[in-house]
Amino acid sequence: MSDLPGFTLPSVFDNPKGWGPSTSQPTINYKDIPYVPFSKGDKVNRVANWFTSSDGRDQRDGRGGRGKQGRDGSQQTYGSNAASTFVYQAEEDEQSFSLVDNRGAALKKIGVRAVHGERTRGGRGGGSAGGMQRLGHAGGRGGGKFAGGSGGFRRRYGGWRDFGRDQHRRLASVKPTDEWQLMQEIEFSRMADLSFSVGDVKELGTYGKVGVYDHAYDRVTSRLERPLKTVGTVRYNVTASEDPVLAKIASTSNEVKVFATDAVVALLMASTVSFSAWDIVVNRVGDKLFLDKRDGGPVDFPPVNENATEPPPEASDKTGSINSAPMLALESRDIVRNYIKQITGKASIDLEHANPFNEGASDADKTADDNAYRYRVFDLSARADGSDDEADAPANDSGERCFMAVRTEIDGVIAAGAQKQRQLFIRALTQHDINATGAGNAFDWRAKLDTQRAAVIAIENKNNGSKLARWAFQAVLADADQIRLGFVARASPRDRTRHGILGFQSYVPADMLAQLKLSEFKAWGIVKAIVDMCLQLDEGRYVIMRDPNRSVICLYSVPPGTFENDDAEDAPLSAPATDNADF
């Protein structure tokens, strides 16, 4: 019997840390065989992957998404995370080798192209026939006002590219000269936490004649539009230092130290929500302080769409476009005056005293002031622990109390009974051209005011937040019972002389402040801080102005004769030169 062949067991080299050969195994026999190290915890679903590209990247389908293999994330390909291991690496330098292409260069496609998913005719196209797009604008899914390019959605709400767009550069209300000395800058952030509660308010009387509200205008709607009449009315807006009543108080009272008009005080109250530039002239005469305005300045002409994302263009040329910021401000001022006279001109009531600006004028005088005023004194004295006692701590370091006399306006009354009349503060919002620059993406009032009033008011609160805040604070200063806001639009977008009354909205002043998210206490805190700062100044003339492009209020010391003989052309933002009285 022959011997059986022998069998010798080979040496087994275990690799407890991976699938490949162990480090102790001789590599002479496997020198040229590549392998990929894997962990024993890897789940093997495929032995080989014939779909993975040689560069290891996922294949994608023609629609821009992942292919079938890329979408199936649950099936991990065996060796897919190291596909580049077996890629051939060129050992020689092949950079000098190139192919010569003798074909003609392909023309770059320009012009228009169709948008996928749109109809060629009559569908939700991108604004042109056949669902084509304009040159240079990328298309989007859908069409109509939601299409890409310059479609309605991006025009109304803006796009992500608008985030880094340069902000609108605003012009200063008055340009400081080399003779002006900057004394202090106050950031809006420092005024945000100010708060103050005024003490008792003293009434000094009412002056002039006030109109009675005509209830026929309660039935005015966009369908029952009424034309706005240009009536012969005069409404003076005299500054505080030239007011005869305030001048008399300054000469006879030692307690009242500060004098201002409601427009100036309201401007300070709403300073933190303002965007356009404005200025206030501070006259320090002895121990008295007069907060004045410049004739033809921003106080006389509240801007239109000041808070809009893209406000109306500002131009120093007074004969510029009718939709520029100065011309819109002038148009708005005239509309407000005509609107007040029209809805309260049916009857009038004499107040306690005669109009202080009509002394020596006859009833037939066409230059007589038609406005009604209410003079009030506010106590700005600081109190300990918020007490209302008049004997508490004084306002300033000199040990004197601080009182401020303010002239407010009464625009109309509503007969609520035999003994009481409800006082009105009347203003009007205006709409010029919804397609013009600076329209603020507003709705067409004639089409939306009756059906979407809340949306219209929300847009106006956004675009004209500063102006509405000033009006609300003026109503609070006058202690008005109700605010009446009229909606007045142009009869034609290109005609600034003809307008129509489309409706109104009434508010209680406190409710309007709440809707605008404003606080009366914080507003008085700003006034209190600025008054205390000005009371510490030496005798002379100063200017408080809002920086046009920074959230900062600047205090300048100016020469005594500044603004006394200036023309309206010196102020870039002011409207065309006019007198205080308009006929």
XYZ file of C-alpha atoms in Angstrom:
583
model
C 0.000 0.000 0.000
C 1.448 3.233 -1.090
C 1.865 6.097 1.318
C -0.846 8.767 1.383
C 0.193 12.234 0.282
C 1.010 14.528 3.090
C -1.025 17.688 3.929
C 0.427 20.596 5.777
C -1.807 23.311 7.177
C -0.826 26.784 5.967
C -0.133 29.554 8.393
C -3.229 31.622 9.151
C -2.661 35.285 9.958
C -5.706 36.722 11.686
C -6.484 40.458 11.390
C -8.804 41.306 14.261
C -8.973 45.022 13.228
C -10.064 44.726 9.602
C -10.807 42.598 6.549
C -7.474 42.913 4.824
C -4.196 41.142 5.547
C -2.749 41.637 8.970
C 0.387 43.623 9.560
C 2.270 40.475 10.660
C 1.633 38.664 7.371
C 4.506 38.640 4.877
C 3.696 40.957 1.948
C 6.090 39.439 -0.554
C 3.437 37.316 -2.251
C 0.872 40.110 -2.239
C 3.155 42.953 -3.195
C 1.303 44.065 -6.350
C -2.259 43.247 -5.228
C -4.149 46.317 -3.992
C -6.773 46.011 -1.327
C -9.087 48.357 0.530
C -9.149 48.209 4.322
C -12.646 47.921 5.783
C -13.972 47.685 9.263
C -15.746 44.544 10.348
C -18.661 46.689 11.450
C -19.389 47.803 7.855
C -22.528 46.390 6.307
C -21.784 44.805 2.934
C -24.690 44.999 0.439
C -22.858 44.723 -2.859
C -19.650 42.972 -3.699
C -18.987 45.304 -6.618
C -20.424 48.654 -7.723
C -20.433 49.233 -11.451
C -22.334 52.536 -11.216
C -19.849 54.552 -9.223
C -17.751 56.924 -11.333
C -14.031 56.640 -11.307
C -13.601 59.900 -9.417
C -15.789 58.771 -6.544
C -18.562 61.329 -7.044
C -22.260 60.465 -7.101
C -23.873 60.163 -10.460
C -26.744 62.616 -10.951
C -29.559 62.466 -13.380
C -30.266 65.074 -15.994
C -32.806 66.872 -13.819
C -30.201 68.042 -11.325
C -31.073 65.508 -8.606
C -29.319 62.363 -7.497
C -29.579 59.261 -9.625
C -31.135 56.003 -8.592
C -28.073 54.811 -6.775
C -27.527 58.161 -5.087
C -31.108 58.357 -3.873
C -30.982 54.872 -2.312
C -29.002 55.875 0.765
C -29.944 52.735 2.714
C -27.843 50.455 0.467
C -24.209 51.221 1.053
C -22.016 50.074 -1.796
C -19.137 47.844 -0.774
C -16.006 49.865 -1.357
C -17.797 53.009 -2.510
C -16.091 55.193 0.058
C -12.706 54.374 -1.365
C -13.335 54.160 -5.094
C -10.348 56.310 -5.842
C -8.044 53.607 -4.501
C -8.031 51.693 -7.804
C -7.931 54.727 -10.051
C -5.022 54.718 -12.447
C -2.516 57.440 -11.638
C -0.443 58.691 -14.512
C 3.247 58.451 -13.727
C 4.426 60.648 -16.574
C 3.769 64.328 -17.096
C 1.006 64.589 -19.691
C 0.337 68.319 -19.360
C 2.142 68.999 -22.615
C -0.330 66.830 -24.530
C -3.471 68.530 -25.875
C -6.049 67.989 -28.581
C -6.623 70.562 -31.274
C -10.287 71.425 -31.856
C -10.817 72.595 -35.419
C -14.560 73.019 -35.026
C -16.157 76.470 -35.156
C -16.993 78.140 -31.872
C -20.623 77.702 -30.928
C -22.673 80.855 -30.745
C -23.762 81.883 -27.267
C -27.535 81.717 -26.994
C -29.043 85.017 -25.978
C -32.428 86.582 -26.292
C -35.374 84.754 -24.849
C -36.210 81.220 -23.984
C -39.294 79.371 -22.860
C -39.927 78.569 -19.236
C -40.538 74.899 -18.449
C -44.003 74.135 -17.277
C -45.622 77.261 -18.753
C -48.219 77.464 -21.442
C -47.271 78.916 -24.767
C -50.431 81.009 -25.045
C -52.998 82.286 -22.616
C -51.431 80.625 -19.576
C -49.684 81.921 -16.502
C -46.840 83.252 -18.575
C -43.971 85.362 -17.399
C -45.445 88.533 -18.787
C -44.782 88.120 -22.555
C -46.399 86.135 -25.349
C -45.639 82.464 -25.677
C -44.373 82.147 -22.125
C -41.089 83.807 -23.067
C -38.848 85.732 -20.737
C -37.075 89.021 -21.030
C -33.401 89.123 -21.873
C -31.167 88.851 -18.851
C -33.830 87.636 -16.407
C -33.905 84.088 -15.140
C -37.208 82.299 -15.194
C -38.953 80.647 -12.334
C -41.690 78.113 -11.940
C -45.143 79.489 -12.423
C -45.851 82.826 -14.003
C -47.909 85.949 -13.808
C -47.174 88.114 -10.807
C -45.256 85.264 -9.161
C -42.844 84.836 -12.063
C -39.137 85.493 -11.910
C -37.286 88.461 -13.287
C -39.161 91.656 -12.540
C -42.441 89.907 -11.737
C -44.961 91.095 -9.202
C -43.851 88.857 -6.335
C -40.247 90.038 -6.323
C -41.260 93.625 -7.017
C -43.706 93.624 -4.116
C -41.801 91.628 -1.530
C -38.207 91.831 -2.749
C -35.773 88.983 -3.292
C -32.856 87.510 -1.451
C -30.486 89.524 -3.631
C -31.950 92.740 -2.189
C -30.398 92.010 1.208
C -27.032 93.458 0.287
C -28.385 96.288 -1.812
C -27.112 99.763 -0.993
C -29.512 101.696 1.179
C -31.211 104.829 -0.015
C -29.076 107.887 0.611
C -31.128 110.722 2.093
C -30.347 114.405 1.981
C -29.924 116.588 5.037
C -32.672 119.055 5.897
C -30.067 121.773 6.344
C -26.362 121.640 5.605
C -24.043 122.503 8.506
C -21.396 125.096 7.754
C -17.898 125.593 9.097
C -19.257 128.063 11.640
C -21.409 125.396 13.251
C -19.936 123.648 16.271
C -20.996 120.102 17.058
C -21.702 119.881 20.758
C -23.281 116.482 21.249
C -24.573 113.400 19.450
C -27.384 111.261 20.837
C -27.922 107.773 19.436
C -31.430 106.425 19.097
C -30.401 103.373 21.093
C -29.749 105.589 24.106
C -33.244 107.088 23.866
C -35.025 103.749 23.611
C -35.054 103.158 27.375
C -36.133 106.667 28.419
C -39.478 107.048 30.156
C -41.264 109.855 31.938
C -44.765 110.589 33.206
C -45.905 114.191 32.974
C -47.647 115.811 35.909
C -50.826 117.809 35.941
C -51.755 119.623 32.735
C -53.077 123.156 33.036
C -55.446 124.613 30.478
C -54.737 128.170 29.321
C -57.782 128.520 27.091
C -58.940 127.994 23.512
C -58.637 130.526 20.695
C -60.307 131.054 17.324
C -63.226 129.356 15.571
C -63.632 125.632 15.090
C -65.694 123.926 12.407
C -68.446 121.398 13.029
C -67.991 118.016 11.397
C -70.365 117.225 8.526
C -71.710 113.691 9.021
C -72.474 113.426 5.316
C -68.852 112.367 4.866
C -69.471 109.279 6.980
C -71.123 107.733 3.913
C -68.226 108.376 1.554
C -66.688 105.208 0.094
C -64.516 104.393 -2.877
C -67.697 103.802 -4.893
C -69.288 106.993 -3.600
C -66.233 109.130 -4.087
C -66.389 112.858 -3.494
C -64.041 115.315 -5.183
C -61.739 117.294 -2.937
C -62.435 120.988 -3.303
C -59.746 123.631 -3.308
C -61.234 126.080 -0.846
C -59.908 129.483 0.129
C -58.551 128.759 3.576
C -55.670 130.120 5.605
C -54.025 128.119 8.376
C -51.064 129.809 10.007
C -48.270 127.732 11.447
C -46.352 130.324 13.439
C -43.292 129.217 15.382
C -43.258 129.381 19.185
C -41.031 132.448 19.533
C -43.423 134.481 17.330
C -46.659 133.349 18.988
C -48.241 136.311 20.841
C -49.902 134.116 23.473
C -46.686 132.247 24.275
C -44.768 135.536 24.295
C -47.199 136.918 26.869
C -46.799 133.834 29.040
C -43.012 134.127 28.836
C -43.094 137.740 29.985
C -45.563 137.237 32.859
C -44.776 133.780 34.240
C -41.583 132.809 36.013
C -42.489 129.129 36.258
C -42.945 128.328 32.555
C -39.482 127.970 31.066
C -40.053 126.046 27.831
C -42.233 127.077 24.881
C -43.051 125.037 21.773
C -45.773 124.050 19.335
C -47.389 120.637 19.143
C -45.737 119.909 15.794
C -42.244 120.402 17.242
C -42.911 118.417 20.410
C -44.526 115.588 18.428
C -41.502 115.537 16.131
C -39.250 114.952 19.140
C -41.593 112.285 20.476
C -41.516 110.382 17.183
C -37.811 110.966 16.527
C -36.806 107.333 17.029
C -39.130 106.126 14.238
C -38.166 108.864 11.785
C -36.051 108.175 8.714
C -35.936 111.492 6.879
C -33.837 114.373 8.119
C -35.383 117.167 10.180
C -34.181 120.049 12.279
C -35.382 122.179 15.212
C -34.053 125.616 16.096
C -33.349 126.077 19.812
C -33.344 129.663 21.080
C -31.993 130.163 24.582
C -33.105 133.614 25.739
C -32.243 134.336 29.346
C -33.711 131.520 31.414
C -36.326 130.760 28.740
C -36.129 128.045 26.119
C -37.946 128.274 22.763
C -38.145 125.211 20.534
C -38.754 126.746 17.100
C -39.065 125.564 13.534
C -37.786 126.939 10.269
C -40.371 128.371 7.893
C -40.658 125.980 4.984
C -38.764 123.253 6.832
C -39.611 119.598 7.493
C -41.955 120.497 10.358
C -44.273 122.291 7.922
C -44.140 119.531 5.296
C -44.371 115.982 6.674
C -42.864 113.604 4.079
C -44.814 110.978 2.169
C -43.817 107.306 2.418
C -40.869 108.211 4.600
C -40.577 104.720 6.106
C -40.963 102.829 2.825
C -38.229 100.439 1.751
C -37.621 102.638 -1.277
C -38.864 106.150 -0.455
C -39.683 108.757 -3.100
C -36.625 110.280 -4.759
C -35.241 113.407 -3.193
C -34.315 116.274 -5.476
C -32.998 119.721 -4.726
C -34.657 121.027 -7.877
C -37.958 122.513 -6.739
C -39.440 122.221 -10.241
C -38.684 118.522 -10.514
C -40.993 115.541 -10.799
C -44.431 115.735 -9.207
C -43.634 112.429 -7.504
C -40.430 113.638 -5.841
C -40.301 113.866 -2.069
C -40.540 117.698 -1.804
C -43.459 117.941 -4.243
C -45.344 115.104 -2.556
C -44.870 116.759 0.834
C -46.253 120.045 -0.503
C -49.177 118.257 -2.124
C -49.939 116.386 1.098
C -49.891 119.607 3.135
C -52.372 121.283 0.776
C -54.635 118.208 0.767
C -54.770 118.138 4.562
C -55.783 121.778 4.766
C -58.445 121.483 2.076
C -59.769 118.263 3.574
C -60.168 119.797 7.040
C -61.964 122.832 5.634
C -64.255 120.763 3.422
C -65.538 118.332 6.055
C -65.876 120.999 8.784
C -66.909 124.044 6.740
C -70.657 123.700 7.071
C -70.799 125.522 10.425
C -68.409 126.925 13.027
C -68.332 127.632 16.751
C -66.565 130.510 18.473
C -64.170 129.458 21.199
C -63.260 131.248 24.428
C -60.893 133.813 22.916
C -60.424 135.372 19.519
C -57.743 134.063 17.206
C -54.441 135.615 18.363
C -53.199 135.918 14.766
C -56.250 137.865 13.546
C -55.896 140.971 15.668
C -57.034 143.980 13.649
C -58.421 141.814 10.824
C -62.081 142.100 9.780
C -64.435 139.197 9.202
C -64.255 139.786 5.445
C -60.470 139.656 5.417
C -59.373 136.717 3.290
C -56.049 136.505 5.109
C -57.671 135.712 8.463
C -56.522 132.517 10.122
C -59.154 129.753 10.070
C -57.424 127.537 12.588
C -58.413 126.916 16.222
C -55.867 126.561 19.016
C -55.692 125.188 22.517
C -52.875 126.311 24.828
C -51.755 123.918 27.547
C -48.966 123.800 30.145
C -47.242 120.480 30.902
C -45.303 119.800 34.082
C -41.912 118.286 33.270
C -40.636 118.416 36.841
C -38.992 115.238 38.063
C -40.667 113.534 41.010
C -39.388 111.079 43.524
C -40.813 107.567 43.313
C -43.201 108.598 40.531
C -45.354 110.703 42.860
C -47.820 113.233 41.447
C -47.423 115.699 44.313
C -46.376 119.142 43.063
C -44.101 119.624 46.097
C -41.801 116.776 45.072
C -38.247 117.033 43.776
C -37.568 119.725 41.152
C -36.651 118.986 37.559
C -33.142 120.395 37.319
C -30.081 120.995 39.415
C -30.886 124.658 40.008
C -33.816 123.762 42.244
C -36.478 125.180 39.907
C -39.524 123.427 38.571
C -39.881 122.849 34.818
C -43.084 123.734 32.959
C -43.602 123.703 29.203
C -46.290 125.718 27.389
C -47.489 124.140 24.146
C -49.816 125.445 21.472
C -51.985 122.640 20.099
C -54.567 122.537 17.306
C -58.286 121.771 17.221
C -59.434 120.790 13.742
C -63.127 120.157 14.363
C -65.835 119.187 16.818
C -68.708 116.732 16.853
C -71.835 117.795 18.708
C -72.310 114.999 21.228
C -74.863 116.721 23.411
C -75.976 119.998 24.851
C -73.072 120.237 27.316
C -70.160 118.420 25.679
C -68.515 118.473 22.295
C -66.043 115.896 21.049
C -62.861 117.465 19.729
C -61.362 116.087 16.525
C -57.843 115.943 15.195
C -58.198 115.618 11.418
C -55.541 114.626 8.911
C -55.470 112.907 5.505
C -53.332 110.208 3.940
C -52.585 110.667 0.262
C -51.956 108.358 -2.656
C -50.251 109.684 -5.757
C -49.167 106.920 -8.178
C -48.897 103.298 -7.135
C -46.509 102.566 -10.008
C -44.121 105.425 -9.279
C -40.823 105.063 -7.450
C -41.430 105.354 -3.733
C -45.059 104.201 -3.804
C -44.216 101.662 -1.116
C -46.014 98.711 -2.803
C -49.337 100.232 -1.817
C -52.648 98.849 -3.006
C -54.926 100.822 -5.267
C -57.260 102.475 -2.765
C -60.121 102.733 -5.216
C -60.064 98.952 -5.662
C -59.039 97.711 -2.195
C -60.047 100.283 0.425
C -63.596 98.984 0.916
C -62.784 95.282 0.628
C -59.306 95.078 2.222
C -59.215 98.048 4.564
C -57.049 96.277 7.151
C -54.380 95.475 4.553
C -54.415 99.051 3.251
C -53.996 100.452 6.771
C -51.202 97.984 7.533
C -49.238 99.127 4.481
C -49.777 102.781 5.383
C -48.572 102.121 8.930
C -45.419 100.662 7.445
C -44.757 103.327 4.818
C -45.849 106.368 6.848
C -45.129 105.208 10.385
C -43.207 108.344 11.308
C -45.879 110.745 10.038
C -48.690 108.797 11.690
C -46.738 108.766 14.946
C -46.355 112.543 14.809
C -50.068 112.979 14.201
C -50.964 110.617 17.032
C -48.724 112.506 19.470
C -50.192 115.827 18.311
C -53.651 114.492 19.125
C -52.424 113.383 22.560
C -50.949 116.825 23.236
C -54.243 118.473 22.262
C -56.241 115.957 24.336
C -58.393 115.231 21.285
C -61.226 112.778 21.687
C -60.853 111.259 18.236
C -58.480 111.156 15.266
C -60.043 111.221 11.796
C -57.775 110.014 9.011
C -59.081 110.605 5.516
C -58.019 108.680 2.414
C -57.473 111.041 -0.513
C -56.131 109.883 -3.889
C -55.345 111.628 -7.120
C -58.035 111.619 -9.769
C -55.264 110.896 -12.265
C -51.743 109.724 -11.364
C -50.247 112.503 -13.509
C -52.386 115.326 -12.149
C -51.508 116.634 -8.691
C -54.258 119.267 -8.670
C -57.363 117.038 -8.658
C -58.132 114.567 -5.887
C -60.972 112.443 -4.594
C -62.068 111.575 -1.049
C -62.432 107.791 -0.765
C -63.212 107.275 2.921
C -61.925 107.749 6.448
C -60.781 105.846 9.511
C -61.309 107.013 13.086
C -59.124 106.238 16.105
C -58.880 107.018 19.769
C -55.379 108.553 20.183
C -54.292 105.933 22.721
C -55.469 103.114 20.445
C -53.605 104.560 17.489
C -50.388 104.697 19.516
C -50.905 101.074 20.522
C -51.434 100.079 16.894
C -48.198 101.827 15.951
C -46.460 100.091 18.902
C -45.520 103.385 20.523
C -45.523 104.437 24.162
C -46.560 107.849 25.411
C -44.319 107.481 28.465
C -41.232 106.749 26.349
C -42.082 109.685 24.104
C -42.239 112.029 27.096
C -38.927 110.573 28.273
C -37.285 111.730 25.023
C -38.780 115.218 25.378
C -37.736 115.428 29.013
C -34.136 114.428 28.241
C -33.771 116.911 25.380
C -35.366 119.749 27.371
C -33.056 119.130 30.331
C -30.072 119.094 27.985
C -31.104 122.392 26.340
C -31.780 124.092 29.675
C -28.114 123.619 30.537
C -26.959 125.484 27.428
C -25.678 129.011 27.474
C -27.703 131.826 25.977
C -27.637 131.680 22.180
C -28.982 129.773 19.196
C -28.648 126.053 18.585
C -29.904 123.480 16.096
C -31.113 119.952 16.828
C -31.069 117.901 13.638
C -31.517 114.295 12.716
C -28.653 112.856 10.713
C -30.045 111.810 7.308
C -28.193 108.496 7.104
C -27.472 107.591 10.735
C -29.745 106.976 13.697
C -28.302 109.942 15.515
C -29.557 113.337 16.721
C -26.912 116.064 16.586
C -26.817 119.268 18.620
C -25.019 122.192 16.969
C -24.159 125.650 18.237
C -24.817 128.145 15.429
C -24.256 131.906 15.021
C -27.084 134.120 16.324
C -28.285 135.271 12.878
C -28.622 131.807 11.360
C -31.865 131.167 9.382
C -33.143 134.708 9.773
C -32.772 135.673 6.094
C -32.518 132.259 4.475
C -34.546 131.386 1.414
C -36.263 128.082 0.996
C -33.652 127.070 -1.575
C -31.105 126.585 1.192
C -32.991 123.533 2.453
C -32.670 120.543 0.068
C -35.676 118.717 1.487
C -37.996 121.663 1.842
C -40.851 122.185 -0.545
C -41.125 125.219 -2.834
C -40.862 128.532 -1.049
C -44.180 129.542 0.482
C -45.382 131.778 3.235
C -46.791 130.535 6.495
C -50.246 131.397 5.240
C -51.632 129.514 2.240
C -54.684 130.704 0.341
